[in-house]
Coordinates of C-alpha atoms and ligand atoms in Angstrom, one line a residue:
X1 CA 12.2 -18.8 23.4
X2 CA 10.8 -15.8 22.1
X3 CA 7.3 -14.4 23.3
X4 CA 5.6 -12.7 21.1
X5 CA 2.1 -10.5 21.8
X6 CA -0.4 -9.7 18.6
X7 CA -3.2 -6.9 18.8
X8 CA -5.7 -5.1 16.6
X9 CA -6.2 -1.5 17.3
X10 CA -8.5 1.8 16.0
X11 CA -11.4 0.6 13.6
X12 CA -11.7 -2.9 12.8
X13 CA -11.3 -4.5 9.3
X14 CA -11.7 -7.0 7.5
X15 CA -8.7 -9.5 7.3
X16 CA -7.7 -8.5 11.0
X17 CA -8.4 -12.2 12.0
X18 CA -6.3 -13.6 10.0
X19 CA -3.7 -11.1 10.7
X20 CA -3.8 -12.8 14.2
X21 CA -4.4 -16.7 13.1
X22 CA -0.8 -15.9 10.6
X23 CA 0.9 -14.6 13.7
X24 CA -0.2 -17.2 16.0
X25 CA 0.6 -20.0 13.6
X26 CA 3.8 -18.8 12.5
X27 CA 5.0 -18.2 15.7
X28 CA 4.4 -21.5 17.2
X29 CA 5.6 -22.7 13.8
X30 CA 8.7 -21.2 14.5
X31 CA 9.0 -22.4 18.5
X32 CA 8.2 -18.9 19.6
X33 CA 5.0 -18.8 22.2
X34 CA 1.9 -16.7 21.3
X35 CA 0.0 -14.4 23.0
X36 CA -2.7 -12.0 22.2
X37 CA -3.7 -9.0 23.6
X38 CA -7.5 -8.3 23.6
X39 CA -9.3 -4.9 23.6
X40 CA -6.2 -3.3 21.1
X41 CA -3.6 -1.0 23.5
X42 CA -6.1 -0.6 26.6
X43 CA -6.0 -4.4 26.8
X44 CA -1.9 -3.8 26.9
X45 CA -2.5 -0.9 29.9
X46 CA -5.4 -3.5 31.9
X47 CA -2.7 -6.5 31.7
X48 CA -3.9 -9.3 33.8
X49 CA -4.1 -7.3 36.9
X50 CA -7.2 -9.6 38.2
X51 CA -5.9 -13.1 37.9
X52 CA -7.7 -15.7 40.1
X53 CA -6.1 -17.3 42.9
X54 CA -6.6 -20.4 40.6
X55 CA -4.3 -19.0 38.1
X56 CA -2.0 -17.3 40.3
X57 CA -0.9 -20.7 42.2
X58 CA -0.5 -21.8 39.2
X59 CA 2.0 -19.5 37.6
X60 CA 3.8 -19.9 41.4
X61 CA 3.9 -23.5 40.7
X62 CA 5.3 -23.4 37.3
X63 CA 3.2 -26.5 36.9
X64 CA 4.1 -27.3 33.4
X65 CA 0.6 -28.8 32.3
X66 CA -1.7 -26.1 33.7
X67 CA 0.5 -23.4 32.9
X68 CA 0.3 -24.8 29.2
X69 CA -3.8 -25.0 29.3
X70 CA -3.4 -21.1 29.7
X71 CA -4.2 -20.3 26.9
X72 CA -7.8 -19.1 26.2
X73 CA -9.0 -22.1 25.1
X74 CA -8.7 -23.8 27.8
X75 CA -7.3 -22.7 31.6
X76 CA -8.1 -19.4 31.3
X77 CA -11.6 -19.5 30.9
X78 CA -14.2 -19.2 33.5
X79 CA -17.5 -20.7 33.1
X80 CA -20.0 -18.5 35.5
X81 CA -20.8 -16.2 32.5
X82 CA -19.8 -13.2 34.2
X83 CA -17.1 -11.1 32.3
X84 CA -15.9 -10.1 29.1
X85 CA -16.0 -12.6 25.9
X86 CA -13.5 -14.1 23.2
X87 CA -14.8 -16.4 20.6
X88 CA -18.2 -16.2 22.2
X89 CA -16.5 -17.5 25.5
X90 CA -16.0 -16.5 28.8
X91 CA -12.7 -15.0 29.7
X92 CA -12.7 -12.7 33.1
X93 CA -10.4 -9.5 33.6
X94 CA -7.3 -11.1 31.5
X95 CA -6.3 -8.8 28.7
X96 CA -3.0 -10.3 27.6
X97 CA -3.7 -14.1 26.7
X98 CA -1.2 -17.3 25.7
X99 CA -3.0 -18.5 22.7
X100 CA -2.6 -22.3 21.1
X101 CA -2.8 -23.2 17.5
X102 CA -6.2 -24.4 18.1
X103 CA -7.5 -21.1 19.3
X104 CA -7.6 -19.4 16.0
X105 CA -8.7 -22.0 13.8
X106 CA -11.3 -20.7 11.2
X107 CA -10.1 -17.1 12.0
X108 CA -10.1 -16.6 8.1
X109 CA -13.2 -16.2 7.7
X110 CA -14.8 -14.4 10.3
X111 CA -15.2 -10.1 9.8
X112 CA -13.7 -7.6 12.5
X113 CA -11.6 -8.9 15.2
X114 CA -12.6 -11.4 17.5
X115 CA -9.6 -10.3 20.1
X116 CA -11.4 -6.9 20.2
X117 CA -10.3 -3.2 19.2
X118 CA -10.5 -0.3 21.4
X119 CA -9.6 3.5 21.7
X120 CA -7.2 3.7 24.6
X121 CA -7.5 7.2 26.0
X122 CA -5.1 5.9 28.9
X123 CA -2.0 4.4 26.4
X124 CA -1.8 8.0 24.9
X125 CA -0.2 9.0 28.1
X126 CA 3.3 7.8 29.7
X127 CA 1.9 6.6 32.8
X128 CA -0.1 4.7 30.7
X129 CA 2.5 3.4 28.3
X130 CA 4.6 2.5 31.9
X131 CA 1.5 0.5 33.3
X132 CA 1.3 -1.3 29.9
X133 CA 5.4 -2.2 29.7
X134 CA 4.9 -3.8 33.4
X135 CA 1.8 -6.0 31.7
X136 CA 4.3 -7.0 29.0
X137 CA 7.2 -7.6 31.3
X138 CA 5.3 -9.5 33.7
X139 CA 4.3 -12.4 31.2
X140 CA 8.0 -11.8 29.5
X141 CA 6.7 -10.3 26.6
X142 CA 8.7 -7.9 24.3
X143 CA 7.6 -8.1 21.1
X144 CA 4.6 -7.1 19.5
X145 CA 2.5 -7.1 16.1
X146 CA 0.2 -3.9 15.6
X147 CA -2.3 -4.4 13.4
X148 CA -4.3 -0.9 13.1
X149 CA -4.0 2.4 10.9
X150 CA -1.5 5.2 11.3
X151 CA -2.3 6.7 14.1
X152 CA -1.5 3.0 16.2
X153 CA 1.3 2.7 14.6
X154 CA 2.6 5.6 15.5
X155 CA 1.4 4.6 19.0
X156 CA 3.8 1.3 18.9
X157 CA 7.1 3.6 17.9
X158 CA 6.7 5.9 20.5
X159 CA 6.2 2.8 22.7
X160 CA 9.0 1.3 21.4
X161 CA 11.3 4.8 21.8
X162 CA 10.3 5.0 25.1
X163 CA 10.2 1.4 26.5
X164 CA 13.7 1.5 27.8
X165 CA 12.6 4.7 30.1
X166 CA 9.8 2.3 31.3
X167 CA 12.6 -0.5 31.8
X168 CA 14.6 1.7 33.9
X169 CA 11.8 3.5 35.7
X170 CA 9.9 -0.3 37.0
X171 CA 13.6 -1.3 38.0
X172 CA 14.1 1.7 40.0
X173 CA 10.4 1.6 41.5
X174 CA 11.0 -2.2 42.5
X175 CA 7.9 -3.6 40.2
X176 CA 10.7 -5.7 38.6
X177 CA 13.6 -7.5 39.0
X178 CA 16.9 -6.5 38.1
X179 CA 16.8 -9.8 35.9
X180 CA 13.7 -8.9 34.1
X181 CA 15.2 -5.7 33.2
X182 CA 18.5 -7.1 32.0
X183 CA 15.7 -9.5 29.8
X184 CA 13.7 -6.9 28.3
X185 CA 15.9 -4.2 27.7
X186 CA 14.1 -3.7 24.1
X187 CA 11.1 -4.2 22.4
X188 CA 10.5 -4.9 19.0
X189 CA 7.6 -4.0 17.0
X190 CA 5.9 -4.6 13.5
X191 CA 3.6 -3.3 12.2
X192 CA 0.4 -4.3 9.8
X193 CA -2.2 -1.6 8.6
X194 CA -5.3 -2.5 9.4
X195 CA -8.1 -0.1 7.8
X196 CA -10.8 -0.3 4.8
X197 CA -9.6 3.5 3.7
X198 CA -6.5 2.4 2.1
X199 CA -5.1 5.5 3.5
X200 CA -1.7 4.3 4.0
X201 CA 1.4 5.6 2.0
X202 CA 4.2 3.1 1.2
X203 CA 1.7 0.2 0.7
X204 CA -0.3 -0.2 -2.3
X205 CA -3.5 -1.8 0.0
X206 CA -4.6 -2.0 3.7
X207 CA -5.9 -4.5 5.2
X208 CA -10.3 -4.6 4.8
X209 CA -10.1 -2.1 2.0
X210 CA -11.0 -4.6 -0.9
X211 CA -13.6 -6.5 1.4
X212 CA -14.8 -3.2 2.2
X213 CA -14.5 -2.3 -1.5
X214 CA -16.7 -5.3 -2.1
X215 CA -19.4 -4.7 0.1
X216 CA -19.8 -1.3 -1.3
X217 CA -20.2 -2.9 -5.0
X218 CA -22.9 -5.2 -3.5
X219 CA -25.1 -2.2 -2.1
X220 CA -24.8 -0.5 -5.4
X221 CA -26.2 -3.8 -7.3
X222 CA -28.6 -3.7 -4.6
X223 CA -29.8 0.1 -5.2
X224 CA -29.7 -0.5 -8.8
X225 CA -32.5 -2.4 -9.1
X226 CA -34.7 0.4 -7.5
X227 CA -32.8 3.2 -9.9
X228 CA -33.7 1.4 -12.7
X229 CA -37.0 -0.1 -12.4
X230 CA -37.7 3.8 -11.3
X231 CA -35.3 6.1 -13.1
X232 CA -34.5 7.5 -10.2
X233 CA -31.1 9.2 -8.9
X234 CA -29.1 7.9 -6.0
X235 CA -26.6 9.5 -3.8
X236 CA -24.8 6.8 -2.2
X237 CA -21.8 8.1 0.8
X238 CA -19.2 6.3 1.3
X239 CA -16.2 5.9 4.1
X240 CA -12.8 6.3 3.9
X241 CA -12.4 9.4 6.5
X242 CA -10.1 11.9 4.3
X243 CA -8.8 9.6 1.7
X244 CA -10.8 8.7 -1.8
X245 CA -10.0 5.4 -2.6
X246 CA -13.3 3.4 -1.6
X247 CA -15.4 6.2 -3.3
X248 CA -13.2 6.2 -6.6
X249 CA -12.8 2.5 -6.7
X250 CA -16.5 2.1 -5.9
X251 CA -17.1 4.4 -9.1
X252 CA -15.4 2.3 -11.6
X253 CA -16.7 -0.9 -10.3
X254 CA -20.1 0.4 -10.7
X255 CA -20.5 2.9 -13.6
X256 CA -21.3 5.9 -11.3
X257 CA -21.9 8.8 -13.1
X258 CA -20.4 11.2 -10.4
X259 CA -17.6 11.0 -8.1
X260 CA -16.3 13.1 -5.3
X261 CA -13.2 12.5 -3.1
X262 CA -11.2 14.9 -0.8
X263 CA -8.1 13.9 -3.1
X264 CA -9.3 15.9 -6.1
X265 CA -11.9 18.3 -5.4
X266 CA -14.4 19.5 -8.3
X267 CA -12.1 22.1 -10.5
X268 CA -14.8 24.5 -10.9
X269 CA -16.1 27.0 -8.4
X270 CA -20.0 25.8 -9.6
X271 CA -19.3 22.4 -9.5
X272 CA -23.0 22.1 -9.7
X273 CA -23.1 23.3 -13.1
X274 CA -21.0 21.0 -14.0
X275 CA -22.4 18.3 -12.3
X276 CA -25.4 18.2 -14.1
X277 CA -24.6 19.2 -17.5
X278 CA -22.5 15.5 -17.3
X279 CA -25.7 13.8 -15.6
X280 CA -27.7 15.4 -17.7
X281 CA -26.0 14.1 -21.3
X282 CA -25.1 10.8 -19.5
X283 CA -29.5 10.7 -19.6
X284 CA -29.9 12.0 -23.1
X285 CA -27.7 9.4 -24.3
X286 CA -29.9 6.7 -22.8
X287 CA -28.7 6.1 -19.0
X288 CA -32.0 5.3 -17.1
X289 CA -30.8 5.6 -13.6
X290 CA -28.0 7.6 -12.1
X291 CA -25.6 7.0 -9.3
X292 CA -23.5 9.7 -7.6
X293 CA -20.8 8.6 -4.7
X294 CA -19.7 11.1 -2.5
X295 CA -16.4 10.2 -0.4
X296 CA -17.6 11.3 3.2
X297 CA -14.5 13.3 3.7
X298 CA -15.4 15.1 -0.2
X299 CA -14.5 19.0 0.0
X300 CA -14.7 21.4 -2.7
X301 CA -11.2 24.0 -3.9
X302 CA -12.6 26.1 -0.5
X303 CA -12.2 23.1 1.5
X304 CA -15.3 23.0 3.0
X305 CA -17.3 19.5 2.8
X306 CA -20.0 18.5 -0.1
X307 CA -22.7 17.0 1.6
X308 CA -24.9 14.0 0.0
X309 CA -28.3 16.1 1.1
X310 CA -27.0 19.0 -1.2
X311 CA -26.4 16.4 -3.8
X312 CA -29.9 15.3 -3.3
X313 CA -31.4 19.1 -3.5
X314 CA -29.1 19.9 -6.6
X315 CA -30.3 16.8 -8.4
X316 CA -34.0 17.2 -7.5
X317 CA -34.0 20.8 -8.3
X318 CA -32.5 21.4 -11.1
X319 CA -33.0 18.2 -13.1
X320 CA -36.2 17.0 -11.8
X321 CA -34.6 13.7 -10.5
X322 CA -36.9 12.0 -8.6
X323 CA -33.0 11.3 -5.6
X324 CA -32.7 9.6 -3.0
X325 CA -29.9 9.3 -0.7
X326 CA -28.0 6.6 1.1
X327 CA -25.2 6.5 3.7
X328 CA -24.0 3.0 3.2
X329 CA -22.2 3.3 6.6
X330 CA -20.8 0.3 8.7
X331 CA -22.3 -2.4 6.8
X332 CA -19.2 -1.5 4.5
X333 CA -17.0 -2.5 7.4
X334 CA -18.4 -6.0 8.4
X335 CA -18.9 -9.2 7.3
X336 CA -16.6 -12.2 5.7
X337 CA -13.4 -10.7 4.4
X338 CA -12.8 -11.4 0.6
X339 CA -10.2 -13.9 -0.4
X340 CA -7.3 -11.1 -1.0
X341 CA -8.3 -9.9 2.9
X342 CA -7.3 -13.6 3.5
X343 CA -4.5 -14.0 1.2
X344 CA -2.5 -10.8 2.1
X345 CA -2.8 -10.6 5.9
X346 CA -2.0 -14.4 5.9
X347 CA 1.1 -13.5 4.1
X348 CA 1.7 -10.3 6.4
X349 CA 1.4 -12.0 9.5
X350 CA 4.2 -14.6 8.3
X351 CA 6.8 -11.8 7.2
X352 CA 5.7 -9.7 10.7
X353 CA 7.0 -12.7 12.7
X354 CA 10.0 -12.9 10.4
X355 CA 10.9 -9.1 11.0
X356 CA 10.2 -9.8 14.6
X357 CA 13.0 -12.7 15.2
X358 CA 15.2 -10.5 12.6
X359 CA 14.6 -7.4 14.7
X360 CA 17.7 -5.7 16.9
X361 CA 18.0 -2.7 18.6
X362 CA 19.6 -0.9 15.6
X363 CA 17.1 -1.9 13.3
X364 CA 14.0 0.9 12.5
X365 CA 10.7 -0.6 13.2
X366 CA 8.6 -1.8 10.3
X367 CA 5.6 -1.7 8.8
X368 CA 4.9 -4.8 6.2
X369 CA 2.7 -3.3 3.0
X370 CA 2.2 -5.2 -0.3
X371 CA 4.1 -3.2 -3.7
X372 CA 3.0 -4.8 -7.1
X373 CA 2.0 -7.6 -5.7
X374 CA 4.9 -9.0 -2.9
X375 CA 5.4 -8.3 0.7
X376 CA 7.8 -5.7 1.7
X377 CA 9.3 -4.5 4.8
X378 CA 9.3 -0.6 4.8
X379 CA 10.2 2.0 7.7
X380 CA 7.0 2.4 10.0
X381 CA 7.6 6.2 10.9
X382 CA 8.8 7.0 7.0
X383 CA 5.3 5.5 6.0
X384 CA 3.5 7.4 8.6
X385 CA 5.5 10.6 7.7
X386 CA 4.6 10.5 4.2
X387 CA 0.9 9.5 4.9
X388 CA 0.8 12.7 6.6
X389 CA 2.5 15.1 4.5
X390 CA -0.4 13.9 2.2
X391 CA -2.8 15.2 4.5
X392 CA -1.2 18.5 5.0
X393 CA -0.8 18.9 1.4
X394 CA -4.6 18.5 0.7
X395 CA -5.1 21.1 3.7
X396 CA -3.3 23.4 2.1
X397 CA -5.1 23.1 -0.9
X398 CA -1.9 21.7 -2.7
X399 CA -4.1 18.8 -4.1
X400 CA -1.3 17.8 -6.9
X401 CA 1.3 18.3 -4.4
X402 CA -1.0 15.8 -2.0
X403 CA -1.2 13.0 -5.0
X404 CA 2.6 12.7 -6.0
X405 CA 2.7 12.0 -2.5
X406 CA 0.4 9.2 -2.2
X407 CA 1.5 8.1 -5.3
X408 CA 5.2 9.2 -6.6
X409 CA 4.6 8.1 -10.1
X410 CA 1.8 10.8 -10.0
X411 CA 4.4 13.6 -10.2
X412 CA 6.2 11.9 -12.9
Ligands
F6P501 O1 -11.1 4.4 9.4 C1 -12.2 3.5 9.2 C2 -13.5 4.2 9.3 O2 -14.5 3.3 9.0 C3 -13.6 5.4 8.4 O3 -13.9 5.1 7.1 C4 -14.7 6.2 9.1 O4 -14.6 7.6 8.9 C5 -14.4 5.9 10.6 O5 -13.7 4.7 10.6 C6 -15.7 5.7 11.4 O6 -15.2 5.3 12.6 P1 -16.1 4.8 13.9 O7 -17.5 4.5 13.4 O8 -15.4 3.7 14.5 O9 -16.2 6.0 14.8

């Protein structure tokens, strides 16, 4: 019987819960047991190092019926409202939790990720990664869903590279048993990009970029009122860390006038010129209000970053507009995931359990995106490779070099 272990990991998204309530269900579905790790990778490195005698009996029992109410539902919660929390319970100093179906019911709904998400400076190293393998081991887990951006991914394939060093070197130190090692010779991994940038190559959407998306369209139907019923100019920035997508989407949802992402920086060396000759006619012809969006990772062609406040000064300067600026910041990040933040992690989370009981030793790693519109199943560390070569593209200013990467049909 296969155990399998989901996490979220990096910043949270939309969607990530029901990432984890697909997992869970499918694997139970599918006779596997499921468990999920809180607090992303340093939930993996803490394990369950500070289990209660209570708990610890139990597991030496191997009675059946409490060993079953371990799950955080039930056994595994204390009730003196000391520790850390799950589901607005109480849940003390165990990191790597059996979950039951019940657990995650009504997960769709519900924004961020109620297992928690952390930066793990401790996983980054091998020691680290070593502790966390022993965590694993200990509750027979080796297999894992990652649901985070590139940089966890890339996290789990090292992990995964690695993880029959960790094997070897927990045999040799005694920590377990020769049995254990001969169980958990590999671990399998899949992968699930979790991240409103839509920053991922090989996938045509991440997980909590169209929620994201969303809640960016709401705050500019919000600010329009004020632009109009004054005239007035907004600058509105918005996330996405070096990619463009929220900010260009954002733009056509909402009739901005002016758009800048790191992707395709302003042509002209006086972008402001040019700037406000287009505001400027976009006012003659009758356009009462005006909305700029600045991508917070915009640069200009000398890479250095545009800046909403110089937006602000240009506007009010040299056309007079009575601007204002607004850094729509994490609200873009919360709240209820949309229904395709429901639909395609739901579907994710089914083929990530699939690729899991598929997986061998041979067989890459994978991450699951979405391509016109149906799951796919494409090599983790080829995405990540290619998500990168973006970046380095833009940094060397090769900005049409960077877009036929993101997108090949770009270069066709
Ligand atoms: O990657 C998601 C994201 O929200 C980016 O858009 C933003 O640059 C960054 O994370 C902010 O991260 P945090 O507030 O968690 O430090």
């Amino acid at each position: 019987k296969m155990k399998l272990a989901v996490l979220t990991s990096g910043g949270d998204s939309a969607g990530m819960n029901a990432v984890v309530r697909a997992v869970v269900k499918t694997a139970i579905a599918k006779g596997c047991e499921a468990w999920v790790v809180r607090e992303g990778y340093e939930g993996l490195v803490r394990g369950n190092a500070h289990d209660t005698q209570e708990v610890q009996d139990a597991r030496a029992s191997e009675d059946a019926t409490f060993v079953n109410n371990l799950r955080f539902g039930d056994g595994e919660l204390l009730k003196d409202g000391t520790g850390d929390y799950i589901s607005g319970r109480t849940l003390r100093g165990r990191y790597i939790v059996r979950v039951g179906w019940d657990d995650v019911r009504g997960w769709f709904g519900e924004g961020g990720t109620l297992i928690g998400t952390a930066r793990s400076t401790t996983f980054r190293t091998k020691e680290g990664r070593q502790t966390a393998a022993y965590n694993m081991i200990k509750e027979g887990i080796d297999a894992l869903v990652v649901c985070g951006g590139d940089g966890s991914l890339t996290g789990a394939d090292v992990f995964r590279s690695e993880w029959p060093q960790h094997v070897a070197a927990l045999k040799a130190d005694g920590q377990i048993t020769e049995e254990q090692a001969i169980a958990h010779q590999h671990l399998r991994i899949v992968g699930l990009v979790g991240s409103i940038d839509n920053d991922m190559s090989m996938t045509d959407m991440t997980i909590g970029a169209p929620t994201a998306l969303h809640r960016i369209c709401e705050s500019i139907d919000n600010i329009n009122s004020t632009a109009y019923s004054h005239s007035r100019a907004f600058v509105l920035e918005v996330m996405g860390r070096h990619c463009g997508w929220l900010a260009l989407m954002a733009g056509v949802s909402c009739g901005a006038d002016f758009i800048f992402i790191p992707e395709n920086p302003p042509a002209e060396e006086k972008w402001e010129d040019h700037m406000c000759k287009m505001i400027q006619s976009n006012r003659e012809i009758g356009q009462r209000k005006t909305i700029v969006i600045v991508a917070e990772g915009a640069i200009d062609r000398n890479l250095n970053p545009i800046r909403a406040d110089y937006i602000k000064d240009v506007l009010t300067d040299r056309l007079g507009l009575d601007t204002r600026v607004t850094t729509l910041g994490h609200t873009q990040r919360g709240g209820a995931p949309c229904a395709y933040d429901r639909i395609m992690p739901t579907l994710q989370g089914i083929e990530a359990v699939e690729a899991l009981l598929q997986a061998t030793p041979d067989t890459p790693s994978f991450m699951i995106g979405v391509s016109e519109n149906k799951i796919i199943r494409v090599p983790l560390m080829e995405a990540v490779a290619m998500t990168r070569s973006v970046g380095v593209a833009i940094s060397e200013k090769n900005f049409d070099k960077a877009m036929s990467l993101r997108d090949p049909e770009f270069a066709e």
